[in-house]
Amino acid sequence: MMPSLFIAHGSPMLAIENNSYTQALNQLPNLLPRRPRAIVMFSAHWEAFAQEVGTMETFPTIHDFGGFPRELYEIQYPAKGDREIAEETVSLLQAAGVPVSLNTSRGLDHGHWVVLRMMYPNADVPVVALSVNPNLKPEQQYAIGKALSPLRAKDVLIIGSGSTIHNFSYLDMRETSGGAFEWSLEFEEWLNRTLTAWNVADLAEYRTLAPHADKAVPVYGSEHFVPLLYAMGAADDQPVAKRLHMSFRYGSLSHTIWQFGEA
């Protein structure tokens, strides 16, 4: 079985940097049992009220950010789609009662390609892109991931791309040494305890149970947090969670990698 992964995509600058986090991303394929047949990937930067499943012959690269070095806008990640896996993904969601549609026009945003480029720089693993819906309840997001669990037995790698802490109001742009605010550490450690215990009930109530939750996951935008729930749900049949990496940028922007299920 393939595990599922939650990966923080951080700042777009990661795409052109060499640091402890990019090195951890580079090494991720070595931790998998085999090369994936395809990658099914939820990105925080694709929000939709109904679940969308994206496939194309070759995905265009979306540079959905502004004010960064020109080098970033020149990056292309021409991943191929996988129509068969995309259609199976749609069928699994429909069987679980999830409203879903196939999208054949949207490219890969930086939540997809910043991560994928670190793992598979040659863009030679087919991709199926998935939207997120932050308006759903955590239990519903988890259930969508759970519906896709059978794909893991077919060597499909399921990834949720977002960030467990993502709040521009609490970024210290001068903090580039890797230091973290105490509240950030406390939130991440609560998550560590909750996920490793596979305590889905408490995770669903993170807004009230987790320390500093409204700082970590702003009430006006949980889209970066919810890919964690999709990825965890995808390993519901193998409830083992392991944090593979944690580091910080700007005091609170967390770079975490979580593995769900056994590799």
CSV table of N, CA and C in Angstrom, one decimal, residues 39 43 52 101 129 146-147 177 202 256 258 263:
chain,number,residue,atom,x,y,z
A,39,ILE,N,-0.2,10.5,-9.0
A,39,ILE,CA,-0.3,11.3,-7.8
A,39,ILE,C,-1.7,12.0,-7.8
A,43,SER,N,-4.9,20.6,-3.5
A,43,SER,CA,-4.1,21.8,-3.3
A,43,SER,C,-5.0,22.9,-2.6
A,52,GLU,N,-14.0,19.0,-7.3
A,52,GLU,CA,-13.5,18.9,-8.7
A,52,GLU,C,-12.3,18.0,-8.8
A,101,SER,N,-17.3,16.7,-10.0
A,101,SER,CA,-17.3,16.9,-11.5
A,101,SER,C,-15.8,16.8,-12.0
A,129,ALA,N,-5.4,16.4,-10.2
A,129,ALA,CA,-5.5,17.5,-9.3
A,129,ALA,C,-6.9,17.6,-8.7
A,146,LYS,N,-11.2,9.5,2.8
A,146,LYS,CA,-11.5,8.0,3.1
A,146,LYS,C,-12.0,7.4,1.9
A,147,ALA,N,-12.9,8.1,1.1
A,147,ALA,CA,-13.5,7.5,-0.1
A,147,ALA,C,-12.4,7.1,-1.1
A,177,SER,N,15.8,32.7,10.5
A,177,SER,CA,16.7,31.8,11.0
A,177,SER,C,16.1,30.4,11.4
A,202,ASP,N,-11.2,14.5,18.3
A,202,ASP,CA,-10.6,15.7,18.7
A,202,ASP,C,-10.1,16.6,17.6
A,256,THR,N,5.7,21.3,7.5
A,256,THR,CA,5.5,20.0,8.1
A,256,THR,C,5.2,19.0,7.0
A,258,TRP,N,3.6,15.1,6.9
A,258,TRP,CA,3.0,14.0,7.6
A,258,TRP,C,2.8,12.8,6.7
A,263,ALA,N,4.4,2.8,5.1
A,263,ALA,CA,5.1,2.9,3.8
A,263,ALA,C,5.7,1.5,3.5
